Amino acid sequence: MRPSALFPLACAIVAFVLSMLCLFAGHKPGFMEEYHILTLNTSTLGHNLIPTTTSSSGSTPTATSIGSLFSSVADNITSTIEGDIGDDINNIIGDVADKLSAELGIKQWYSMHLMDMCEGTYTPNATAKGAHLNVTSCTNETAMYHFNITQQLEKELELGKLHLNLSDIDWPSNIQQDLNDLDIAIDALFVLYCIGIGAAGCAIIAALIAFFLRGSRLISLGNWGLASISFLALLIASIIITVVQIKAVDLINKYGNDIGVYAYKGGKYLALTWAAVALMFLAKMAWVVEFCVGRARRSREYTEKRASGGGWISRRKRSDEAALR
Ligand SMILES: *[C@@H]1O[C@H](CO)[C@@H](O)[C@H](O)[C@H]1NC(C)=O
Ligand SMILES: *[C@@H]1O[C@H](CO)[C@@H](O)[C@H](O)[C@H]1NC(C)=O
Ligand SMILES: *[C@@H]1O[C@H](CO)[C@@H](O)[C@H](O)[C@H]1NC(C)=O
Ligand SMILES: *[C@@H]1O[C@H](CO)[C@@H](O)[C@H](O)[C@H]1NC(C)=O
Ligand SMILES: *[C@@H]1O[C@H](CO)[C@@H](O)[C@H](O)[C@H]1NC(C)=O
Ligand SMILES: *[C@@H]1O[C@H](CO)[C@@H](O)[C@H](O)[C@H]1NC(C)=O
Ligand SMILES: *[C@@H]1O[C@H](CO)[C@@H](O)[C@H](O)[C@H]1NC(C)=O
């Protein structure tokens, strides 16, 4: 029994669970939705289609640039929204966040997870502070999932009341093009999490062995190796996810803000993955300490034996014989 193995064991178990959650968060509707990699707020997507007739300056530049073809679509949106709310246009602009997406047939938010995408509405409403994410559905989970928001929006717009397509809402194709550049990183993420989880699982078993068998330094070394593999894989994955988050959110906001799409980083996911890294680091360091303590103990026993006389030479002889055999 080696009670000191319990600390790295506990660290490895918690890191194992946390990294599993990184992989599986959001894999089905309502399961840890808050732990997404990023979310898109599409509640005001297409707001530029609605001509503002408020001020003397007339319609906004965006509304005019849409052209006559789209202004008929816009009239349609305006009239349907107006019909639904039964209010004048000035108030509609304020309330648009909560109605527009439903008119277009899309959802108010889309979230990217490691293995799928979820979508839904904000409750109580899209403009409420700290609105809750009410999940409607998620795509089927796949390993190495590629976030294809363009395809999803295209599908939903087509099924919507107004039967629009992406060019009707001025959807910038750059969003998907630039997101696709991140696909390799996302594939790597999946692999790295699998390595991290696998090594953490082995580290748990190895720590149990160290706990029950009176551990040798070799066992400490093996444990250190497994903890290090897991730590490194999770560390690289966490660095990648941090960078991917920043890049994806920046590019979506860069192209999307004009048409009313906003992207937010998933802070809770980052906390989860970095916590797993920190725990695996502690486990790794604990095994370094174990190894050094083991060595100190060994050399103490060794010098004691030598001091007690004779034993060293006969032992050495024995081990030489063993090597010859
Ligand atoms: C306006 O909406 C109606 C259904 O609400 C649809 O039949 C019609 O084609 C739409 N018109 C345009 C120009 O989109
Ligand atoms: C979604 O975006 C709109 C437009 O920027 C904003 O008013 C609203 O507060 C956002 N909703 C949430 C829940 O972040
Ligand atoms: C959204 O919800 C908040 C809080 O419940 C409420 O104060 C606000 O009036 C709502 N806005 C709309 C447009 O319904
Ligand atoms: C989630 O949305 C559905 C309709 O879209 C609604 O019936 C349900 O009450 C909402 N859930 C919460 C917790 O608000
Ligand atoms: C999701 O999986 C179900 C069965 O598990 C299947 O029927 C459905 O077609 C799949 N959907 C997509 C979009 O692949
Ligand atoms: C995303 O969906 C679009 C439209 O269906 C498709 O053309 C494109 O290849 C998809 N991109 C990826 C990376 O899957
Ligand atoms: C989108 O719809 C408009 C008509 O509403 C059409 O002129 C245009 O070709 C469509 N674009 C695509 C890519 O299908």
CSV table of C-alpha atoms and ligand atoms in Angstrom, one decimal:
chain,number,residue,atom,x,y,z
A,1,MET,CA,0.0,0.0,0.0
A,2,ARG,CA,1.3,3.4,-0.9
A,3,PRO,CA,-1.1,6.1,0.3
A,4,SER,CA,0.9,8.8,-1.4
A,5,ALA,CA,-0.3,7.4,-4.7
A,6,LEU,CA,-3.8,8.5,-3.8
A,7,PHE,CA,-3.2,12.2,-4.7
A,8,PRO,CA,-2.1,11.6,-8.3
A,9,LEU,CA,-4.8,9.0,-8.6
A,10,ALA,CA,-7.5,11.5,-7.6
A,11,CYS,CA,-6.0,14.1,-10.0
A,12,ALA,CA,-6.0,11.6,-12.9
A,13,ILE,CA,-9.6,10.5,-12.2
A,14,VAL,CA,-10.9,14.1,-12.2
A,15,ALA,CA,-8.8,15.0,-15.2
A,16,PHE,CA,-10.2,11.9,-17.0
A,17,VAL,CA,-13.8,12.9,-16.3
A,18,LEU,CA,-13.2,16.6,-17.2
A,19,SER,CA,-11.6,15.7,-20.5
A,20,MET,CA,-14.5,13.2,-21.3
A,21,LEU,CA,-16.9,16.1,-20.7
A,22,CYS,CA,-14.9,18.3,-23.1
A,23,LEU,CA,-15.5,15.7,-25.7
A,24,PHE,CA,-19.1,15.0,-24.9
A,25,ALA,CA,-20.5,18.3,-23.7
A,26,GLY,CA,-23.5,19.2,-25.8
A,27,HIS,CA,-23.5,15.9,-27.6
A,28,LYS,CA,-27.3,15.7,-27.1
A,29,PRO,CA,-29.9,18.4,-26.5
A,30,GLY,CA,-29.6,19.9,-23.0
A,31,PHE,CA,-26.5,18.0,-21.9
A,32,MET,CA,-24.1,20.8,-20.8
A,33,GLU,CA,-25.2,23.2,-23.4
A,34,GLU,CA,-23.4,26.1,-21.6
A,35,TYR,CA,-20.1,24.3,-22.3
A,36,HIS,CA,-20.0,25.1,-26.0
A,37,ILE,CA,-16.9,26.1,-27.9
A,38,LEU,CA,-18.7,29.2,-29.2
A,39,THR,CA,-22.2,30.4,-29.9
A,40,LEU,CA,-23.7,32.5,-32.6
A,41,ASN,CA,-26.4,34.9,-31.7
A,42,THR,CA,-28.5,35.1,-34.9
A,43,SER,CA,-31.5,36.8,-33.2
A,44,THR,CA,-31.0,40.0,-35.3
A,45,LEU,CA,-29.8,38.2,-38.5
A,46,GLY,CA,-31.4,39.9,-41.4
A,47,HIS,CA,-32.3,43.1,-39.6
A,48,ASN,CA,-30.8,45.0,-42.6
A,49,LEU,CA,-33.7,43.7,-44.7
A,50,ILE,CA,-36.1,45.8,-42.8
A,51,PRO,CA,-36.1,49.4,-44.1
A,52,THR,CA,-36.1,51.9,-41.4
A,53,THR,CA,-38.6,54.7,-42.1
A,54,THR,CA,-38.1,56.5,-38.9
A,55,SER,CA,-35.8,59.5,-39.6
A,56,SER,CA,-36.0,62.2,-42.4
A,57,SER,CA,-32.8,60.7,-44.0
A,58,GLY,CA,-35.1,58.0,-45.3
A,59,SER,CA,-34.0,54.4,-45.7
A,60,THR,CA,-30.6,53.3,-44.3
A,61,PRO,CA,-27.7,52.7,-46.6
A,62,THR,CA,-28.0,48.9,-46.1
A,63,ALA,CA,-31.7,48.9,-47.0
A,64,THR,CA,-31.0,50.8,-50.3
A,65,SER,CA,-28.1,48.6,-51.2
A,66,ILE,CA,-30.2,45.5,-51.0
A,67,GLY,CA,-32.0,46.8,-54.1
A,68,SER,CA,-35.5,46.7,-55.4
A,69,LEU,CA,-35.7,42.9,-55.6
A,70,PHE,CA,-34.9,42.5,-51.9
A,71,SER,CA,-37.0,45.4,-50.8
A,72,SER,CA,-40.1,43.4,-51.8
A,73,VAL,CA,-38.8,40.6,-49.6
A,74,ALA,CA,-38.2,43.1,-46.9
A,75,ASP,CA,-41.7,44.5,-47.3
A,76,ASN,CA,-42.9,41.0,-46.8
A,77,ILE,CA,-40.8,40.5,-43.7
A,78,THR,CA,-42.0,43.8,-42.4
A,79,SER,CA,-45.6,43.1,-43.0
A,80,THR,CA,-45.5,39.7,-41.5
A,81,ILE,CA,-43.7,41.0,-38.4
A,82,GLU,CA,-46.0,43.9,-38.2
A,83,GLY,CA,-49.0,41.6,-38.5
A,84,ASP,CA,-47.6,39.4,-35.7
A,85,ILE,CA,-46.8,42.3,-33.3
A,86,GLY,CA,-49.5,44.7,-34.4
A,87,ASP,CA,-47.3,47.7,-33.6
A,88,ASP,CA,-45.8,50.5,-35.5
A,89,ILE,CA,-42.5,50.1,-37.3
A,90,ASN,CA,-40.4,52.1,-34.8
A,91,ASN,CA,-41.1,49.6,-32.0
A,92,ILE,CA,-40.6,46.7,-34.3
A,93,ILE,CA,-37.0,47.6,-34.8
A,94,GLY,CA,-36.6,47.3,-31.0
A,95,ASP,CA,-38.5,44.0,-30.8
A,96,VAL,CA,-37.0,42.6,-33.9
A,97,ALA,CA,-34.5,40.5,-32.1
A,98,ASP,CA,-37.2,38.3,-30.8
A,99,LYS,CA,-39.3,38.0,-33.9
A,100,LEU,CA,-37.0,38.2,-36.9
A,101,SER,CA,-35.4,34.7,-36.6
A,102,ALA,CA,-38.8,33.1,-36.3
A,103,GLU,CA,-40.0,34.9,-39.5
A,104,LEU,CA,-36.9,33.8,-41.4
A,105,GLY,CA,-37.3,30.2,-40.1
A,106,ILE,CA,-34.0,30.1,-38.3
A,107,LYS,CA,-33.1,29.8,-34.7
A,108,GLN,CA,-31.9,32.5,-32.3
A,109,TRP,CA,-28.6,30.9,-31.5
A,110,TYR,CA,-26.3,28.2,-32.8
A,111,SER,CA,-23.6,26.6,-30.8
A,112,MET,CA,-20.5,24.7,-31.8
A,113,HIS,CA,-19.5,21.7,-29.8
A,114,LEU,CA,-16.6,19.3,-30.4
A,115,MET,CA,-18.8,16.7,-32.0
A,116,ASP,CA,-21.9,18.5,-33.1
A,117,MET,CA,-23.9,21.7,-33.4
A,118,CYS,CA,-26.9,22.7,-31.3
A,119,GLU,CA,-29.5,25.4,-31.9
A,120,GLY,CA,-32.4,26.9,-30.1
A,121,THR,CA,-34.0,30.0,-28.7
A,122,TYR,CA,-33.2,32.4,-25.9
A,123,THR,CA,-35.5,32.4,-22.9
A,124,PRO,CA,-37.2,34.6,-21.8
A,125,ASN,CA,-36.2,36.5,-24.9
A,126,ALA,CA,-33.2,37.3,-27.0
A,127,THR,CA,-32.6,40.8,-25.5
A,128,ALA,CA,-32.9,39.8,-21.8
A,129,LYS,CA,-29.7,40.0,-19.8
A,130,GLY,CA,-28.2,36.6,-19.1
A,131,ALA,CA,-30.8,34.9,-21.3
A,132,HIS,CA,-31.0,31.1,-20.9
A,133,LEU,CA,-30.2,28.9,-23.9
A,134,ASN,CA,-33.2,26.8,-24.6
A,135,VAL,CA,-32.1,24.0,-26.8
A,136,THR,CA,-34.3,22.9,-29.7
A,137,SER,CA,-32.2,20.3,-31.3
A,138,CYS,CA,-28.6,19.1,-32.0
A,139,THR,CA,-27.1,17.6,-35.1
A,140,ASN,CA,-26.0,14.0,-35.0
A,141,GLU,CA,-22.7,13.6,-33.2
A,142,THR,CA,-19.7,12.7,-35.3
A,143,ALA,CA,-16.1,12.4,-34.6
A,144,MET,CA,-14.1,15.2,-36.2
A,145,TYR,CA,-17.2,17.3,-36.7
A,146,HIS,CA,-16.9,20.2,-39.0
A,147,PHE,CA,-19.0,23.2,-38.0
A,148,ASN,CA,-21.0,24.1,-41.1
A,149,ILE,CA,-23.2,27.0,-40.1
A,150,THR,CA,-23.8,28.1,-43.7
A,151,GLN,CA,-25.3,24.7,-44.7
A,152,GLN,CA,-27.5,24.8,-41.6
A,153,LEU,CA,-28.8,28.3,-42.2
A,154,GLU,CA,-29.4,27.6,-45.9
A,155,LYS,CA,-31.5,24.6,-45.0
A,156,GLU,CA,-33.6,26.4,-42.4
A,157,LEU,CA,-34.1,29.6,-44.5
A,158,GLU,CA,-35.4,27.4,-47.3
A,159,LEU,CA,-37.9,25.8,-45.0
A,160,GLY,CA,-38.9,29.1,-43.4
A,161,LYS,CA,-42.1,31.1,-44.1
A,162,LEU,CA,-40.3,33.4,-46.6
A,163,HIS,CA,-38.3,30.7,-48.4
A,164,LEU,CA,-35.2,32.9,-48.6
A,165,ASN,CA,-31.7,31.8,-49.6
A,166,LEU,CA,-28.4,33.0,-48.2
A,167,SER,CA,-27.9,35.6,-50.8
A,168,ASP,CA,-31.2,37.2,-49.9
A,169,ILE,CA,-29.9,37.9,-46.4
A,170,ASP,CA,-26.5,39.0,-47.7
A,171,TRP,CA,-24.8,36.1,-45.9
A,172,PRO,CA,-21.0,36.6,-46.4
A,173,SER,CA,-19.4,33.5,-47.9
A,174,ASN,CA,-16.2,34.4,-46.2
A,175,ILE,CA,-17.5,33.1,-42.9
A,176,GLN,CA,-17.7,29.5,-44.0
A,177,GLN,CA,-14.5,29.8,-46.1
A,178,ASP,CA,-12.5,31.0,-43.1
A,179,LEU,CA,-14.1,28.6,-40.7
A,180,ASN,CA,-13.1,25.7,-43.0
A,181,ASP,CA,-9.5,26.8,-42.5
A,182,LEU,CA,-9.8,25.7,-38.9
A,183,ASP,CA,-11.0,22.2,-39.8
A,184,ILE,CA,-7.5,20.6,-39.5
A,185,ALA,CA,-7.1,22.1,-36.1
A,186,ILE,CA,-10.5,20.6,-35.1
A,187,ASP,CA,-9.6,17.2,-36.4
A,188,ALA,CA,-6.3,17.4,-34.4
A,189,LEU,CA,-8.4,18.4,-31.3
A,190,PHE,CA,-10.4,15.3,-31.5
A,191,VAL,CA,-7.4,13.1,-31.7
A,192,LEU,CA,-5.6,14.9,-28.9
A,193,TYR,CA,-8.5,14.6,-26.6
A,194,CYS,CA,-8.7,10.9,-27.3
A,195,ILE,CA,-5.0,10.5,-26.5
A,196,GLY,CA,-5.4,12.6,-23.4
A,197,ILE,CA,-8.3,10.6,-22.2
A,198,GLY,CA,-6.7,7.3,-23.1
A,199,ALA,CA,-3.5,8.1,-21.3
A,200,ALA,CA,-5.4,9.4,-18.3
A,201,GLY,CA,-7.3,6.2,-18.1
A,202,CYS,CA,-4.1,4.2,-18.2
A,203,ALA,CA,-2.7,6.6,-15.6
A,204,ILE,CA,-5.6,5.7,-13.3
A,205,ILE,CA,-4.9,2.0,-13.6
A,206,ALA,CA,-1.1,2.5,-13.1
A,207,ALA,CA,-1.8,4.6,-10.0
A,208,LEU,CA,-4.0,1.9,-8.6
A,209,ILE,CA,-1.1,-0.6,-9.3
A,210,ALA,CA,1.3,1.8,-7.5
A,211,PHE,CA,-1.2,2.1,-4.6
A,212,PHE,CA,-1.7,-1.7,-4.1
A,213,LEU,CA,1.7,-3.0,-4.9
A,214,ARG,CA,4.5,-1.5,-2.8
A,215,GLY,CA,5.7,0.7,-5.5
A,216,SER,CA,9.1,0.5,-7.1
A,217,ARG,CA,10.7,3.4,-8.8
A,218,LEU,CA,9.9,1.8,-12.1
A,219,ILE,CA,6.2,2.0,-11.3
A,220,SER,CA,6.6,5.7,-10.4
A,221,LEU,CA,8.4,6.2,-13.7
A,222,GLY,CA,5.7,4.5,-15.7
A,223,ASN,CA,3.1,6.6,-13.9
A,224,TRP,CA,5.0,9.7,-14.6
A,225,GLY,CA,5.2,8.8,-18.3
A,226,LEU,CA,1.5,8.2,-18.6
A,227,ALA,CA,0.6,11.4,-16.8
A,228,SER,CA,3.0,13.3,-19.0
A,229,ILE,CA,1.5,11.9,-22.2
A,230,SER,CA,-2.0,12.8,-21.0
A,231,PHE,CA,-0.8,16.2,-19.8
A,232,LEU,CA,0.9,17.0,-23.1
A,233,ALA,CA,-2.0,15.9,-25.2
A,234,LEU,CA,-4.5,17.9,-23.1
A,235,LEU,CA,-2.2,20.9,-23.0
A,236,ILE,CA,-1.8,21.1,-26.8
A,237,ALA,CA,-5.6,20.5,-27.2
A,238,SER,CA,-6.3,23.4,-24.8
A,239,ILE,CA,-3.9,25.7,-26.6
A,240,ILE,CA,-5.5,24.8,-30.0
A,241,ILE,CA,-9.0,25.3,-28.7
A,242,THR,CA,-8.1,28.6,-27.2
A,243,VAL,CA,-6.7,29.8,-30.5
A,244,VAL,CA,-9.6,28.3,-32.5
A,245,GLN,CA,-12.1,30.1,-30.3
A,246,ILE,CA,-10.4,33.4,-30.7
A,247,LYS,CA,-10.0,33.1,-34.5
A,248,ALA,CA,-13.5,31.8,-35.2
A,249,VAL,CA,-15.2,34.4,-33.0
A,250,ASP,CA,-13.2,37.2,-34.6
A,251,LEU,CA,-13.9,36.1,-38.1
A,252,ILE,CA,-17.6,35.6,-37.5
A,253,ASN,CA,-17.9,39.0,-35.9
A,254,LYS,CA,-15.8,40.6,-38.6
A,255,TYR,CA,-18.1,39.5,-41.4
A,256,GLY,CA,-21.3,38.8,-39.5
A,257,ASN,CA,-21.9,41.9,-37.4
A,258,ASP,CA,-23.1,43.9,-40.4
A,259,ILE,CA,-25.9,41.5,-41.0
A,260,GLY,CA,-26.7,41.0,-37.3
A,261,VAL,CA,-24.7,37.9,-36.4
A,262,TYR,CA,-22.7,38.0,-33.2
A,263,ALA,CA,-20.4,35.3,-31.9
A,264,TYR,CA,-19.3,34.7,-28.4
A,265,LYS,CA,-16.6,32.5,-26.9
A,266,GLY,CA,-17.5,29.7,-24.6
A,267,GLY,CA,-15.7,30.5,-21.4
A,268,LYS,CA,-16.9,27.5,-19.5
A,269,TYR,CA,-15.5,25.1,-22.0
A,270,LEU,CA,-12.1,26.8,-21.6
A,271,ALA,CA,-12.3,26.5,-17.9
A,272,LEU,CA,-13.1,22.8,-18.2
A,273,THR,CA,-10.2,21.9,-20.5
A,274,TRP,CA,-7.6,24.0,-18.7
A,275,ALA,CA,-8.7,22.5,-15.4
A,276,ALA,CA,-8.0,19.0,-16.8
A,277,VAL,CA,-4.6,20.2,-17.9
A,278,ALA,CA,-3.8,21.6,-14.5
A,279,LEU,CA,-4.9,18.4,-12.8
A,280,MET,CA,-2.8,16.3,-15.1
A,281,PHE,CA,0.2,18.6,-14.4
A,282,LEU,CA,-0.3,18.0,-10.6
A,283,ALA,CA,-0.4,14.3,-11.1
A,284,LYS,CA,2.7,14.4,-13.2
A,285,MET,CA,4.6,16.5,-10.6
A,286,ALA,CA,3.3,14.1,-7.8
A,287,TRP,CA,5.0,11.2,-9.6
A,288,VAL,CA,8.3,13.2,-9.9
A,289,VAL,CA,8.2,13.7,-6.1
A,290,GLU,CA,7.3,10.0,-5.7
A,291,PHE,CA,10.2,9.0,-7.8
A,292,CYS,CA,12.7,11.2,-5.9
A,293,VAL,CA,11.4,10.1,-2.6
A,294,GLY,CA,11.8,6.5,-3.7
A,295,ARG,CA,15.3,7.1,-4.8
A,296,ALA,CA,16.2,8.8,-1.5
A,297,ARG,CA,14.7,5.8,0.3
A,298,ARG,CA,16.6,3.4,-1.8
A,299,SER,CA,19.9,5.0,-1.4
A,300,ARG,CA,19.3,5.2,2.4
A,301,GLU,CA,18.6,1.5,2.5
A,302,TYR,CA,21.6,0.9,0.3
A,303,THR,CA,24.0,2.8,2.5
A,304,GLU,CA,22.5,1.2,5.6
A,305,LYS,CA,23.2,-2.2,4.1
A,306,ARG,CA,26.7,-1.2,3.2
A,307,ALA,CA,27.3,0.1,6.7
A,308,SER,CA,26.1,-3.2,8.2
A,309,GLY,CA,29.0,-4.7,6.3
A,310,GLY,CA,29.7,-7.4,3.7
A,311,GLY,CA,26.1,-7.4,2.3
A,312,TRP,CA,27.0,-5.1,-0.6
A,313,ILE,CA,29.7,-7.4,-2.1
A,314,SER,CA,27.7,-10.6,-1.8
A,315,ARG,CA,24.7,-8.7,-3.3
A,316,ARG,CA,26.8,-7.4,-6.1
A,317,LYS,CA,28.1,-10.9,-6.8
A,318,ARG,CA,24.7,-12.3,-6.8
A,319,SER,CA,23.4,-9.7,-9.3
A,320,ASP,CA,26.5,-10.3,-11.5
A,321,GLU,CA,25.6,-14.0,-11.5
A,322,ALA,CA,22.1,-13.1,-12.3
A,323,ALA,CA,23.2,-11.0,-15.3
A,324,LEU,CA,25.3,-13.9,-16.6
A,325,ARG,CA,22.5,-16.3,-16.4
B,1,LIG,C1,-44.6,37.2,-49.3
B,1,LIG,O1,-45.1,36.2,-48.4
B,1,LIG,C2,-46.1,35.3,-48.9
B,1,LIG,C3,-46.5,34.4,-47.8
B,1,LIG,O2,-46.6,35.0,-46.6
B,1,LIG,C4,-45.5,34.6,-50.1
B,1,LIG,O3,-46.6,33.8,-50.7
B,1,LIG,C5,-45.0,35.6,-51.1
B,1,LIG,O4,-44.4,34.9,-52.2
B,1,LIG,C6,-44.0,36.5,-50.5
B,1,LIG,N1,-43.5,37.5,-51.4
B,1,LIG,C7,-42.3,37.8,-51.7
B,1,LIG,C8,-42.0,38.8,-52.6
B,1,LIG,O5,-41.4,37.2,-51.1
B,2,LIG,C1,-28.1,38.9,-29.3
B,2,LIG,O1,-27.7,40.0,-30.1
B,2,LIG,C2,-28.5,41.1,-30.0
B,2,LIG,C3,-28.0,42.1,-31.1
B,2,LIG,O2,-26.7,42.5,-30.8
B,2,LIG,C4,-28.4,41.7,-28.6
B,2,LIG,O3,-29.3,42.8,-28.5
B,2,LIG,C5,-28.9,40.6,-27.6
B,2,LIG,O4,-28.7,41.1,-26.3
B,2,LIG,C6,-28.1,39.4,-27.8
B,2,LIG,N1,-28.6,38.3,-27.0
B,2,LIG,C7,-27.9,37.6,-26.1
B,2,LIG,C8,-28.6,36.6,-25.3
B,2,LIG,O5,-26.7,37.7,-26.1
B,3,LIG,C1,-37.4,40.4,-22.5
B,3,LIG,O1,-37.4,39.9,-21.2
B,3,LIG,C2,-37.2,40.9,-20.2
B,3,LIG,C3,-37.1,40.2,-18.9
B,3,LIG,O2,-38.0,39.2,-18.8
B,3,LIG,C4,-38.2,42.0,-20.3
B,3,LIG,O3,-37.9,43.0,-19.3
B,3,LIG,C5,-38.3,42.6,-21.7
B,3,LIG,O4,-39.4,43.5,-21.7
B,3,LIG,C6,-38.5,41.5,-22.7
B,3,LIG,N1,-38.4,42.1,-24.0
B,3,LIG,C7,-39.2,41.9,-25.0
B,3,LIG,C8,-39.0,42.5,-26.3
B,3,LIG,O5,-40.1,41.1,-24.9
B,4,LIG,C1,-38.1,26.3,-24.6
B,4,LIG,O1,-38.8,26.6,-25.7
B,4,LIG,C2,-40.0,26.0,-25.9
B,4,LIG,C3,-40.6,26.4,-27.2
B,4,LIG,O2,-39.6,26.7,-28.2
B,4,LIG,C4,-40.9,26.3,-24.8
B,4,LIG,O3,-42.1,25.6,-24.9
B,4,LIG,C5,-40.3,25.9,-23.5
B,4,LIG,O4,-41.1,26.4,-22.4
B,4,LIG,C6,-38.9,26.6,-23.3
B,4,LIG,N1,-38.3,26.2,-22.1
B,4,LIG,C7,-37.9,27.0,-21.2
B,4,LIG,C8,-37.2,26.5,-20.0
B,4,LIG,O5,-38.1,28.2,-21.3
B,5,LIG,C1,-29.2,11.2,-37.4
B,5,LIG,O1,-29.2,9.8,-37.0
B,5,LIG,C2,-30.5,9.3,-37.1
B,5,LIG,C3,-30.5,7.9,-36.6
B,5,LIG,O2,-29.6,7.8,-35.5
B,5,LIG,C4,-30.9,9.2,-38.6
B,5,LIG,O3,-32.1,8.7,-38.8
B,5,LIG,C5,-30.8,10.6,-39.2
B,5,LIG,O4,-31.0,10.6,-40.6
B,5,LIG,C6,-29.5,11.3,-38.9
B,5,LIG,N1,-29.5,12.6,-39.4
B,5,LIG,C7,-28.5,13.1,-40.1
B,5,LIG,C8,-28.7,14.6,-40.5
B,5,LIG,O5,-27.6,12.5,-40.5
B,6,LIG,C1,-20.9,23.1,-45.8
B,6,LIG,O1,-22.1,23.0,-46.5
B,6,LIG,C2,-22.1,23.5,-47.8
B,6,LIG,C3,-23.5,23.5,-48.4
B,6,LIG,O2,-24.1,22.3,-48.3
B,6,LIG,C4,-21.2,22.6,-48.6
B,6,LIG,O3,-21.1,23.1,-50.0
B,6,LIG,C5,-19.8,22.6,-48.0
B,6,LIG,O4,-19.0,21.7,-48.7
B,6,LIG,C6,-19.8,22.3,-46.6
B,6,LIG,N1,-18.5,22.5,-46.0
B,6,LIG,C7,-18.0,21.6,-45.2
B,6,LIG,C8,-16.6,22.0,-44.7
B,6,LIG,O5,-18.5,20.6,-44.9
B,7,LIG,C1,-31.8,33.4,-54.2
B,7,LIG,O1,-33.1,33.7,-54.4
B,7,LIG,C2,-33.3,34.8,-55.4
B,7,LIG,C3,-34.7,35.1,-55.6
B,7,LIG,O2,-35.4,35.2,-54.4
B,7,LIG,C4,-32.6,34.3,-56.7
B,7,LIG,O3,-32.7,35.3,-57.7
B,7,LIG,C5,-31.2,33.8,-56.5
B,7,LIG,O4,-30.7,33.3,-57.7
B,7,LIG,C6,-31.1,32.8,-55.4
B,7,LIG,N1,-29.8,32.5,-55.1
B,7,LIG,C7,-29.3,31.3,-55.0
B,7,LIG,C8,-27.9,31.1,-54.7
B,7,LIG,O5,-30.1,30.3,-55.1
